[in-house]
Amino acid sequence: MLLETMQERVELEAVVEEFEWLTKDVGRVQRETLQKILEQNGATEYLSQWGLNGRTDPDTYKACVPVVTHADIEPFIRRIADAGILHNSSIITAKPITAMSLSSGTTEGKPKYLPFNEDLVENTTQVYKTSFAFRNREYPIGNGKALQFIYSSKQFTTKGGLRAGTATTHLFNSVDFKQTLRATQRPCCSPDEVIFGGNYHHSLYCHLLCGLIFRHQIQLISSTFAHSIVHAFRTFEQIWHHLVADIRRGSLSSRITSAPIRSAMAKLLMPDPDLADAIHQKCLSLSNWYGLIPALFPNVKYVYGIMTGSMEPYIKKLRHYAAEIPLVSADYGASEGWIGVNVNPKSPPEEATFAVLPNIGYFEFIPLDSGSGEAVGLTEVEIGKEYEVVTTSFAGLYRYKLGDVVRVAGFRKGTPELRFVCRRNVVLSINLDKNTERDLQASVEAAAKVAAADKVEVVDYTSCVEASTEPARYVVFWEMSGGASDEVVEECCNCLDRSFEDPGYVSMRRIHGIGALELRILKRGTFQKVMDHFVGMGGAVSQFKTPRCVGPANGKLMQILAANVVKTCFSTAY
């Protein structure tokens, strides 16, 4: 065991050394990466139309190939989905596209198809190894298990026979990736039958049950997004009596009906009244569930997941559950591919930065304060400035706008460390006003303090523009942890309205060019219904992100929200 641990340390240090080498001469690595991508795929139908004629240098590439969005390349992706694995090579990549990834779909109301191939598995492997190597320096974990709230999505086949599902599902079906997980984390305490169960309510129940069975062996708790971890422990608050009863009698609740899950769980469960009593006492001893995680899992070293962007609102609740256990933000990527790694795991999630790995893609950045809109390279970005990310990948995306806004926080050797700011297209706008996801979050946080003074918590939120009235107005939807008085709701509504500081918004509100903000309070469990809808469309729970702004195209979501409003209030702030 000691030899194994020493060997692990040597391997992890080698990963760190490789990262330090890659980031020493980022310009060279980026040129070589672009050259490799274009040499592999230059003869494809997509790239050959732009007249590169075998040239692979960055200047020619930028001059010839346009910056695009998903809408521009969707026809090519649809053809690949329809052609199948035997006939899709040479459309956007020389190698066949082996599967289709589905984006979360929470912003536009429906998932996007994105190409998936073995190169993405390799990139993910590199990201996971690098991230773990830096993380394990600060929070070394021993031999134990991980409580991972991970779920597969519904998979289906495209017209051409390609597997379609979330990138996470494809990764967990990969033998190579599973080997990486075993090497860089600790075995998931849940069997595969739980991860790939068809009903996520049942999977979540069994994830929690497995965690309790192995409570002293759990070294880390993780999920793709912070929301999934918060959702899991909010669910625990409601069902812990049932979990304790299962442990006490050594058999799984009859509410879990999946035969494969029941068979797998039967191998883990045996009557354990002592464990049941211990968990029961721990739960009763907690005050408002503060410190739930260390109480249940005394050997946990940290909690890990994406905690930036739209996940930031869940940090406060996650800290409540984790108490003194460190929260570590996971790496920066998207369904389209990876961008950077968190090499500063001790930074608070709100201050997380991500060092760009220069060999996993070719990266460009469009300055937000530049009228020209000309993209600059990875080595040309400036500290303190904000940019929109453009990526060129090994999976057939060329000069593709991710839709993310990042701020350059600094440099790690030669590579920039990026701070995620917001999604570019999540904007509340009616007239001269322009409020981003971050602006909405700041307003909600300010108003939530008013609710907190009345001992009521904002569970989740979203928004929309109500354009059917004159003048149009912002509508903010809140789900709250309990009933708030009309006076508190009114004060929260006014605070929301006042906290939008965009000059265009303030000026238009003052002259009533924008109507009074409306706050709509939702029934408890409404955002659970939203997530159920998302999962029903083929999404995975671990990939779910509450959309912060609901557009007119997302009609079904608007129906769910409208059907669950219990109270409304209009601002009198202006």
Coordinates of C-alpha atoms in Angstrom, one line a residue:
M1 CA 0.0 0.0 0.0
L2 CA 2.9 2.4 0.8
L3 CA 4.6 1.6 -2.5
E4 CA 1.3 2.3 -4.3
T5 CA 0.9 5.6 -2.6
M6 CA 4.5 6.6 -3.4
Q7 CA 4.0 5.6 -7.1
E8 CA 0.8 7.7 -7.2
R9 CA 2.7 10.7 -5.8
V10 CA 5.5 10.3 -8.5
E11 CA 2.8 10.0 -11.2
L12 CA 1.0 13.1 -10.0
E13 CA 4.2 15.1 -9.8
A14 CA 4.9 14.1 -13.4
V15 CA 1.5 15.5 -14.4
V16 CA 2.3 18.8 -12.7
E17 CA 5.7 18.9 -14.5
E18 CA 4.0 18.4 -17.8
F19 CA 1.6 21.3 -17.1
E20 CA 4.5 23.5 -16.2
W21 CA 6.3 22.6 -19.4
L22 CA 3.2 23.2 -21.5
T23 CA 2.7 26.6 -20.1
K24 CA 6.3 27.7 -20.4
D25 CA 6.0 28.6 -24.1
V26 CA 2.3 28.9 -24.8
G27 CA 2.6 30.6 -28.1
R28 CA 4.6 27.7 -29.6
V29 CA 2.2 25.1 -28.1
Q30 CA -0.8 27.0 -29.5
R31 CA 0.8 27.1 -33.0
E32 CA 1.6 23.4 -32.9
T33 CA -1.9 22.6 -31.7
L34 CA -3.6 24.5 -34.5
Q35 CA -1.2 23.0 -37.0
K36 CA -2.1 19.5 -35.7
I37 CA -5.9 20.2 -35.9
L38 CA -5.6 21.6 -39.4
E39 CA -3.3 18.9 -40.8
Q40 CA -5.8 16.3 -39.5
N41 CA -8.9 18.0 -40.8
G42 CA -7.9 20.5 -43.5
A43 CA -9.3 18.3 -46.3
T44 CA -12.7 18.1 -44.7
E45 CA -15.7 19.6 -46.5
Y46 CA -16.1 22.3 -43.9
L47 CA -12.5 23.6 -43.9
S48 CA -11.8 23.1 -47.6
Q49 CA -14.4 25.7 -48.5
W50 CA -12.4 28.5 -46.9
G51 CA -9.3 28.3 -49.1
L52 CA -6.7 27.3 -46.6
N53 CA -4.9 25.2 -49.2
G54 CA -2.8 23.3 -46.7
R55 CA -1.7 26.4 -44.7
T56 CA -1.8 25.9 -41.0
D57 CA -0.4 29.2 -39.5
P58 CA -2.6 31.3 -37.2
D59 CA -2.7 34.4 -39.4
T60 CA -4.0 32.6 -42.5
Y61 CA -6.4 30.6 -40.4
K62 CA -7.9 33.8 -38.9
A63 CA -8.0 35.5 -42.3
C64 CA -9.7 32.7 -44.1
V65 CA -12.0 30.9 -41.6
P66 CA -14.9 32.9 -40.1
V67 CA -16.0 33.1 -36.4
V68 CA -19.2 31.1 -36.1
T69 CA -22.0 30.3 -33.7
H70 CA -23.8 27.0 -33.3
A71 CA -26.5 28.1 -35.7
D72 CA -23.9 28.5 -38.5
I73 CA -22.6 24.9 -38.2
E74 CA -25.8 23.2 -37.2
P75 CA -26.5 22.0 -40.8
F76 CA -23.2 20.2 -40.9
I77 CA -23.8 18.6 -37.4
R78 CA -27.3 17.5 -38.5
R79 CA -25.8 15.8 -41.6
I80 CA -23.3 13.9 -39.4
A81 CA -26.1 12.8 -37.1
D82 CA -28.1 11.5 -40.1
A83 CA -25.1 10.0 -41.9
G84 CA -23.9 7.7 -39.0
I85 CA -20.4 6.6 -38.0
L86 CA -19.5 4.9 -41.3
H87 CA -20.3 7.9 -43.5
N88 CA -19.6 11.1 -41.4
S89 CA -15.8 11.3 -41.7
S90 CA -14.7 14.2 -44.0
I91 CA -17.6 16.5 -43.2
I92 CA -16.0 18.4 -40.3
T93 CA -13.3 15.9 -39.1
A94 CA -11.2 13.3 -40.8
K95 CA -11.8 10.8 -38.0
P96 CA -15.4 9.7 -37.6
I97 CA -17.6 11.4 -35.1
T98 CA -18.6 8.5 -32.8
A99 CA -21.5 10.1 -30.9
M100 CA -23.5 13.3 -30.4
S101 CA -23.4 15.2 -27.1
L102 CA -26.4 17.1 -26.0
S103 CA -25.9 20.5 -24.4
S104 CA -27.8 21.3 -21.2
G105 CA -30.6 23.0 -23.2
T106 CA -31.6 25.1 -20.2
T107 CA -30.9 28.4 -21.9
E108 CA -32.6 28.0 -25.3
G109 CA -35.2 25.5 -24.1
K110 CA -33.9 22.6 -26.1
P111 CA -30.5 20.8 -26.2
K112 CA -28.0 21.4 -29.0
Y113 CA -26.3 18.6 -30.8
L114 CA -22.5 18.7 -30.6
P115 CA -19.9 16.4 -32.1
F116 CA -18.2 13.9 -29.7
N117 CA -15.1 11.8 -30.5
E118 CA -12.2 10.0 -28.8
D119 CA -10.2 13.2 -28.8
L120 CA -12.6 14.7 -26.3
V121 CA -12.1 11.6 -24.1
E122 CA -8.3 12.2 -24.2
N123 CA -8.7 15.9 -23.4
T124 CA -11.0 15.1 -20.5
T125 CA -8.4 12.6 -19.2
Q126 CA -5.7 15.3 -19.3
V127 CA -7.9 17.9 -17.6
Y128 CA -8.9 15.4 -14.8
K129 CA -5.3 14.3 -14.2
T130 CA -4.0 17.8 -14.1
S131 CA -6.7 19.1 -11.9
F132 CA -6.4 16.2 -9.5
A133 CA -2.6 16.6 -9.3
F134 CA -2.9 20.2 -8.0
R135 CA -5.8 19.4 -5.8
N136 CA -4.2 16.4 -4.2
R137 CA -1.2 18.6 -3.2
E138 CA -3.5 20.7 -1.1
Y139 CA -6.1 18.1 0.0
P140 CA -4.4 14.6 -0.2
I141 CA -7.0 11.8 0.0
G142 CA -6.3 8.3 1.2
N143 CA -7.7 5.0 0.2
G144 CA -11.5 5.4 0.4
K145 CA -14.5 6.2 -1.7
A146 CA -16.2 9.2 -3.4
L147 CA -19.8 10.1 -3.0
Q148 CA -20.6 11.3 -6.5
F149 CA -24.0 12.5 -7.5
I150 CA -23.7 11.5 -11.1
Y151 CA -26.5 10.4 -13.4
S152 CA -26.7 9.2 -17.0
S153 CA -29.1 10.9 -19.4
K154 CA -31.6 9.1 -21.6
Q155 CA -29.7 8.0 -24.6
F156 CA -31.2 7.6 -28.1
T157 CA -29.8 7.0 -31.6
T158 CA -29.9 9.5 -34.3
K159 CA -31.2 8.8 -37.8
G160 CA -27.8 7.6 -38.8
G161 CA -27.4 5.4 -35.7
L162 CA -25.1 7.6 -33.6
R163 CA -25.5 7.5 -29.8
A164 CA -26.9 10.8 -28.5
G165 CA -26.7 11.8 -24.9
T166 CA -24.8 14.1 -22.5
A167 CA -21.1 14.3 -22.7
T168 CA -21.0 13.0 -19.1
T169 CA -22.9 9.9 -20.2
H170 CA -20.5 9.2 -23.1
L171 CA -17.5 9.6 -20.7
F172 CA -18.8 7.2 -18.1
N173 CA -19.4 4.7 -20.8
S174 CA -15.7 4.9 -21.8
V175 CA -13.4 2.2 -20.5
D176 CA -10.4 4.6 -20.8
F177 CA -12.1 7.3 -18.9
K178 CA -13.2 5.0 -16.1
Q179 CA -9.6 3.9 -15.7
T180 CA -8.6 7.6 -15.4
L181 CA -11.3 8.1 -12.7
R182 CA -9.9 5.2 -10.7
A183 CA -6.4 6.7 -11.0
T184 CA -7.3 10.3 -10.2
Q185 CA -10.1 10.1 -7.7
R186 CA -11.5 7.3 -5.6
P187 CA -14.0 4.7 -6.5
C188 CA -17.6 5.9 -6.6
C189 CA -19.4 4.4 -3.7
S190 CA -22.5 3.7 -5.9
P191 CA -22.6 0.8 -8.3
D192 CA -23.0 1.4 -12.1
E193 CA -26.6 0.3 -11.9
V194 CA -27.3 3.3 -9.7
I195 CA -25.5 5.7 -12.0
F196 CA -27.2 4.4 -15.1
G197 CA -30.6 3.9 -13.6
G198 CA -33.5 5.1 -15.7
N199 CA -35.2 7.1 -12.9
Y200 CA -33.1 9.8 -11.3
H201 CA -35.2 10.0 -8.2
H202 CA -34.3 6.4 -7.5
S203 CA -30.7 7.0 -8.4
L204 CA -30.4 9.9 -6.0
Y205 CA -32.0 7.9 -3.2
C206 CA -29.5 5.1 -3.7
H207 CA -26.5 7.5 -4.1
L208 CA -27.4 8.8 -0.6
L209 CA -27.9 5.3 0.8
C210 CA -24.6 4.1 -0.6
G211 CA -22.9 7.2 0.9
L212 CA -24.4 6.4 4.3
I213 CA -23.4 2.7 4.1
F214 CA -19.8 3.7 3.4
R215 CA -19.9 6.9 5.5
H216 CA -16.5 6.5 7.2
Q217 CA -14.8 5.7 3.9
I218 CA -16.1 8.7 2.0
Q219 CA -13.1 11.0 1.1
L220 CA -14.8 13.5 -1.2
I221 CA -18.2 14.5 -2.4
S222 CA -18.7 15.7 -5.9
S223 CA -21.1 16.3 -8.8
T224 CA -20.8 18.1 -12.1
F225 CA -22.6 21.2 -10.7
A226 CA -23.0 22.6 -7.2
H227 CA -26.8 22.6 -7.8
S228 CA -26.8 18.8 -7.9
I229 CA -25.0 18.5 -4.5
V230 CA -27.4 21.1 -2.9
H231 CA -30.4 19.3 -4.4
A232 CA -29.1 16.0 -3.1
F233 CA -28.9 17.2 0.5
R234 CA -32.1 19.2 0.3
T235 CA -33.7 15.8 -0.7
F236 CA -31.9 14.1 2.2
E237 CA -33.6 16.5 4.6
Q238 CA -36.9 15.1 3.4
I239 CA -36.1 11.4 3.1
W240 CA -33.5 10.6 5.8
H241 CA -36.0 8.6 7.9
H242 CA -36.5 6.2 5.0
L243 CA -32.8 5.8 4.4
V244 CA -32.2 5.1 8.1
A245 CA -35.0 2.5 8.0
D246 CA -33.5 0.7 5.0
I247 CA -30.1 0.5 6.8
R248 CA -31.8 -0.7 10.0
R249 CA -33.6 -3.6 8.3
G250 CA -31.0 -4.3 5.6
S251 CA -33.3 -4.0 2.6
L252 CA -34.1 -1.4 0.0
S253 CA -37.4 0.6 0.1
S254 CA -40.1 -0.8 -2.1
R255 CA -40.4 2.7 -3.7
I256 CA -37.2 1.7 -5.7
T257 CA -38.6 -0.5 -8.4
S258 CA -35.7 -1.0 -10.8
A259 CA -34.6 -4.7 -10.8
P260 CA -31.0 -3.9 -11.7
I261 CA -30.7 -1.3 -9.0
R262 CA -32.4 -3.5 -6.4
S263 CA -30.1 -6.4 -7.3
A264 CA -27.0 -4.2 -7.0
M265 CA -28.1 -2.6 -3.7
A266 CA -28.9 -6.0 -2.2
K267 CA -25.2 -6.8 -2.4
L268 CA -24.4 -3.8 -0.2
L269 CA -27.2 -3.7 2.3
M270 CA -27.4 -5.8 5.4
P271 CA -29.1 -5.1 8.7
D272 CA -27.1 -2.6 10.7
P273 CA -29.0 -1.1 13.6
D274 CA -25.9 0.5 15.1
L275 CA -25.2 2.5 11.9
A276 CA -28.9 3.4 11.7
D277 CA -28.9 4.7 15.3
A278 CA -25.7 6.7 14.7
I279 CA -27.1 8.4 11.6
H280 CA -30.4 9.0 13.4
Q281 CA -28.7 10.7 16.3
K282 CA -26.5 12.8 14.0
C283 CA -29.5 14.1 12.1
L284 CA -31.4 15.0 15.3
S285 CA -28.3 16.8 16.7
L286 CA -28.0 19.2 13.8
S287 CA -29.4 22.8 14.0
N288 CA -31.2 23.6 10.7
W289 CA -29.0 21.0 9.0
Y290 CA -25.8 23.1 9.5
G291 CA -22.7 20.9 9.1
L292 CA -24.7 18.0 7.6
I293 CA -21.8 16.8 5.4
P294 CA -19.1 16.5 8.1
A295 CA -21.7 15.0 10.5
L296 CA -22.5 12.2 8.1
F297 CA -19.1 11.8 6.5
P298 CA -16.4 12.6 9.1
N299 CA -13.5 11.8 6.8
V300 CA -14.5 14.0 3.8
K301 CA -11.6 16.2 2.7
Y302 CA -13.5 18.6 0.3
V303 CA -16.6 19.1 -1.8
Y304 CA -16.0 19.4 -5.5
G305 CA -18.1 20.7 -8.5
I306 CA -18.6 23.6 -10.8
M307 CA -19.4 26.6 -8.6
T308 CA -19.0 29.5 -10.9
G309 CA -21.4 31.4 -13.1
S310 CA -25.0 30.3 -12.6
M311 CA -23.9 28.0 -9.8
E312 CA -22.7 30.8 -7.5
P313 CA -26.1 31.3 -5.9
Y314 CA -25.9 27.7 -4.5
I315 CA -22.6 28.3 -2.7
K316 CA -24.1 29.8 0.4
K317 CA -26.4 26.8 0.9
L318 CA -23.5 24.4 0.1
R319 CA -21.4 26.1 2.8
H320 CA -24.2 25.7 5.2
Y321 CA -24.1 21.9 4.6
A322 CA -20.3 21.7 4.5
A323 CA -19.5 23.9 7.5
E324 CA -15.7 24.0 7.6
I325 CA -15.2 21.4 4.8
P326 CA -13.4 23.2 1.8
L327 CA -15.4 23.9 -1.3
V328 CA -13.3 23.4 -4.5
S329 CA -14.6 24.7 -7.8
A330 CA -14.2 22.2 -10.7
D331 CA -12.6 23.0 -14.0
Y332 CA -13.8 25.2 -16.8
G333 CA -15.4 23.5 -19.8
A334 CA -18.6 23.1 -21.7
S335 CA -20.4 20.5 -23.8
E336 CA -18.2 21.7 -26.7
G337 CA -15.0 20.9 -24.9
W338 CA -12.5 22.0 -22.2
I339 CA -10.8 25.3 -21.7
G340 CA -8.9 25.5 -18.4
V341 CA -8.0 23.8 -15.1
N342 CA -8.3 25.0 -11.5
V343 CA -4.7 24.9 -10.4
N344 CA -5.4 27.0 -7.2
P345 CA -7.8 24.7 -5.4
K346 CA -7.5 26.6 -2.1
S347 CA -9.1 29.7 -3.7
P348 CA -12.7 30.3 -2.6
P349 CA -15.2 29.3 -5.3
E350 CA -16.2 32.9 -5.8
E351 CA -12.6 33.7 -6.7
A352 CA -11.8 30.5 -8.8
T353 CA -9.6 30.9 -11.8
F354 CA -8.8 28.5 -14.6
A355 CA -5.4 28.1 -16.3
V356 CA -5.9 27.4 -20.0
L357 CA -4.4 24.2 -21.2
P358 CA -2.7 25.2 -24.5
N359 CA -2.6 21.8 -26.1
I360 CA -6.3 20.8 -25.9
G361 CA -7.5 23.3 -28.5
Y362 CA -6.7 26.6 -30.2
F363 CA -8.2 29.5 -28.3
E364 CA -9.0 33.1 -29.3
F365 CA -10.7 35.9 -27.4
I366 CA -12.9 38.7 -28.6
P367 CA -12.4 41.8 -26.4
L368 CA -15.7 43.2 -25.1
D369 CA -14.4 46.8 -25.0
S370 CA -13.2 46.8 -28.6
G371 CA -15.3 48.2 -31.4
S372 CA -13.5 46.1 -34.0
G373 CA -14.5 42.7 -32.6
E374 CA -11.2 41.3 -33.8
A375 CA -10.2 38.1 -31.9
V376 CA -6.8 38.0 -30.2
G377 CA -4.7 34.9 -29.3
L378 CA -4.1 33.2 -26.0
T379 CA -0.8 35.1 -25.4
E380 CA -2.3 38.5 -26.4
V381 CA -5.0 38.8 -23.7
E382 CA -4.6 41.5 -21.0
I383 CA -5.1 41.2 -17.3
G384 CA -8.3 42.8 -16.1
K385 CA -10.0 42.8 -19.5
E386 CA -13.1 40.8 -20.4
Y387 CA -13.4 38.7 -23.5
E388 CA -15.8 36.3 -25.3
V389 CA -14.2 32.9 -25.8
V390 CA -13.7 31.4 -29.3
T391 CA -12.5 27.8 -29.5
T392 CA -11.1 25.5 -32.2
S393 CA -11.2 21.9 -31.2
F394 CA -10.2 18.4 -32.3
A395 CA -13.9 17.5 -32.5
G396 CA -14.7 19.7 -35.5
L397 CA -15.5 23.1 -34.1
Y398 CA -13.5 25.9 -35.9
R399 CA -13.5 29.4 -34.5
Y400 CA -16.6 28.6 -32.6
K401 CA -18.1 31.2 -30.1
L402 CA -18.8 29.5 -26.8
G403 CA -21.0 32.3 -25.6
D404 CA -19.0 32.7 -22.4
V405 CA -17.6 35.9 -21.1
V406 CA -14.4 35.6 -19.1
R407 CA -12.0 38.1 -17.3
V408 CA -8.3 37.6 -17.3
A409 CA -7.2 37.4 -13.7
G410 CA -3.5 36.8 -14.2
F411 CA -1.0 34.4 -15.8
R412 CA 0.4 31.1 -14.7
K413 CA 3.8 31.1 -16.4
G414 CA 2.7 31.9 -20.0
T415 CA -1.0 30.9 -19.9
P416 CA -3.8 33.1 -18.8
E417 CA -5.9 32.3 -15.7
L418 CA -9.5 33.1 -16.5
R419 CA -12.4 34.0 -14.3
F420 CA -15.8 33.0 -15.6
V421 CA -18.1 36.1 -15.7
C422 CA -21.3 35.1 -17.3
R423 CA -23.0 33.7 -20.4
R424 CA -23.0 36.3 -23.2
N425 CA -26.6 35.6 -24.3
V426 CA -28.4 35.6 -20.9
V427 CA -29.5 39.2 -20.9
L428 CA -32.6 41.1 -19.7
S429 CA -33.2 43.9 -22.1
I430 CA -36.2 45.9 -23.2
N431 CA -35.0 49.3 -24.4
L432 CA -31.7 51.0 -23.6
D433 CA -31.2 48.6 -20.7
K434 CA -28.9 45.6 -20.7
N435 CA -28.6 43.4 -17.6
T436 CA -26.5 40.2 -17.6
E437 CA -26.9 37.0 -15.6
R438 CA -24.4 38.5 -13.1
D439 CA -26.5 41.7 -12.8
L440 CA -29.6 39.6 -12.1
Q441 CA -27.7 37.5 -9.5
A442 CA -26.5 40.7 -7.7
S443 CA -30.0 42.0 -7.5
V444 CA -31.4 38.7 -6.2
E445 CA -28.6 38.4 -3.6
A446 CA -29.4 42.0 -2.4
A447 CA -33.1 41.2 -2.1
A448 CA -32.5 37.8 -0.6
K449 CA -30.9 39.5 2.4
V450 CA -34.3 41.2 3.1
A451 CA -36.0 37.8 3.0
A452 CA -33.2 36.3 5.2
A453 CA -34.0 38.9 7.9
D454 CA -37.4 37.3 8.1
K455 CA -35.8 33.8 8.2
V456 CA -36.9 32.9 4.7
E457 CA -34.5 31.6 2.1
V458 CA -34.6 32.0 -1.7
V459 CA -34.4 28.4 -2.9
D460 CA -34.0 29.3 -6.6
Y461 CA -34.9 31.9 -9.2
T462 CA -35.3 32.8 -12.8
S463 CA -36.6 35.8 -14.9
C464 CA -38.1 36.9 -18.1
V465 CA -39.2 40.0 -20.0
E466 CA -42.9 40.5 -20.1
A467 CA -43.4 42.2 -23.4
S468 CA -47.2 41.7 -23.9
T469 CA -47.9 44.8 -21.8
E470 CA -47.1 48.4 -22.4
P471 CA -44.5 49.4 -21.2
A472 CA -42.7 46.0 -21.0
R473 CA -41.2 45.0 -17.7
Y474 CA -38.9 42.6 -15.9
V475 CA -40.5 39.6 -14.1
V476 CA -38.5 37.7 -11.5
F477 CA -39.7 34.3 -10.2
W478 CA -38.7 33.2 -6.7
E479 CA -39.2 29.9 -5.0
M480 CA -38.9 30.5 -1.2
S481 CA -38.2 28.1 1.7
G482 CA -41.3 29.3 3.6
G483 CA -44.1 31.7 3.6
A484 CA -43.1 35.4 3.7
S485 CA -45.5 38.2 4.7
D486 CA -46.9 40.6 2.0
E487 CA -44.7 43.3 3.6
V488 CA -41.5 41.3 3.2
V489 CA -42.4 40.4 -0.4
E490 CA -43.1 44.0 -1.3
E491 CA -39.8 45.1 0.3
C492 CA -37.9 42.3 -1.6
C493 CA -39.6 43.4 -4.9
N494 CA -38.6 47.0 -4.4
C495 CA -35.0 46.0 -3.5
L496 CA -34.8 43.8 -6.7
D497 CA -35.9 46.8 -8.8
R498 CA -33.5 49.3 -7.1
S499 CA -30.5 46.9 -7.3
F500 CA -30.4 46.8 -11.1
E501 CA -27.8 49.6 -11.5
D502 CA -27.5 49.6 -15.3
P503 CA -27.8 53.3 -16.3
G504 CA -30.1 52.4 -19.2
Y505 CA -32.4 50.5 -16.9
V506 CA -32.5 53.2 -14.2
S507 CA -33.1 56.0 -16.7
M508 CA -35.9 54.1 -18.5
R509 CA -37.6 53.2 -15.2
R510 CA -37.5 56.8 -14.0
I511 CA -39.4 58.0 -17.1
H512 CA -41.6 54.8 -17.1
G513 CA -40.2 53.6 -20.4
I514 CA -39.8 50.3 -18.6
G515 CA -42.7 49.1 -16.4
A516 CA -42.6 48.3 -12.7
L517 CA -40.6 45.1 -12.0
E518 CA -42.9 42.2 -11.0
L519 CA -41.9 39.6 -8.4
R520 CA -43.8 36.3 -8.7
I521 CA -43.6 33.9 -5.8
L522 CA -43.8 30.2 -6.8
K523 CA -45.1 27.1 -5.0
R524 CA -42.5 25.0 -3.2
G525 CA -41.2 22.4 -5.6
T526 CA -41.6 24.4 -8.8
F527 CA -38.0 24.2 -9.8
Q528 CA -38.1 20.5 -9.1
K529 CA -40.8 20.4 -11.9
V530 CA -38.6 22.5 -14.1
M531 CA -35.8 19.9 -13.6
D532 CA -38.2 17.1 -14.2
H533 CA -39.1 18.7 -17.5
F534 CA -35.4 19.1 -18.4
V535 CA -34.7 15.4 -17.6
G536 CA -37.7 14.4 -19.6
M537 CA -36.1 16.1 -22.7
G538 CA -33.1 13.8 -22.3
G539 CA -30.9 15.8 -19.9
A540 CA -29.0 14.5 -16.9
V541 CA -29.7 15.8 -13.4
S542 CA -26.0 16.4 -12.9
Q543 CA -26.0 18.6 -16.0
F544 CA -29.0 20.7 -15.0
K545 CA -28.6 24.4 -14.7
T546 CA -31.6 26.6 -13.8
P547 CA -32.0 29.0 -16.7
R548 CA -31.6 32.5 -15.3
C549 CA -33.5 34.2 -18.1
V550 CA -36.4 32.4 -19.9
G551 CA -36.8 33.5 -23.5
P552 CA -40.0 33.4 -25.6
A553 CA -38.9 30.2 -27.3
N554 CA -38.9 28.3 -24.0
G555 CA -42.7 28.1 -23.9
K556 CA -43.0 24.9 -21.9
L557 CA -40.9 26.3 -19.1
M558 CA -43.0 29.5 -19.0
Q559 CA -46.1 27.3 -18.7
I560 CA -44.6 25.5 -15.7
L561 CA -43.8 28.8 -14.0
A562 CA -47.1 30.4 -14.8
A563 CA -49.0 27.4 -13.4
N564 CA -47.2 27.6 -10.1
V565 CA -47.4 31.3 -9.1
V566 CA -48.9 31.8 -5.6
K567 CA -48.3 35.5 -5.1
T568 CA -47.4 38.5 -7.2
C569 CA -46.1 41.9 -6.3
F570 CA -45.2 45.1 -8.4
S571 CA -42.4 47.4 -7.4
T572 CA -43.1 50.9 -6.2
A573 CA -39.4 51.8 -6.2
Y574 CA -39.7 54.4 -9.0

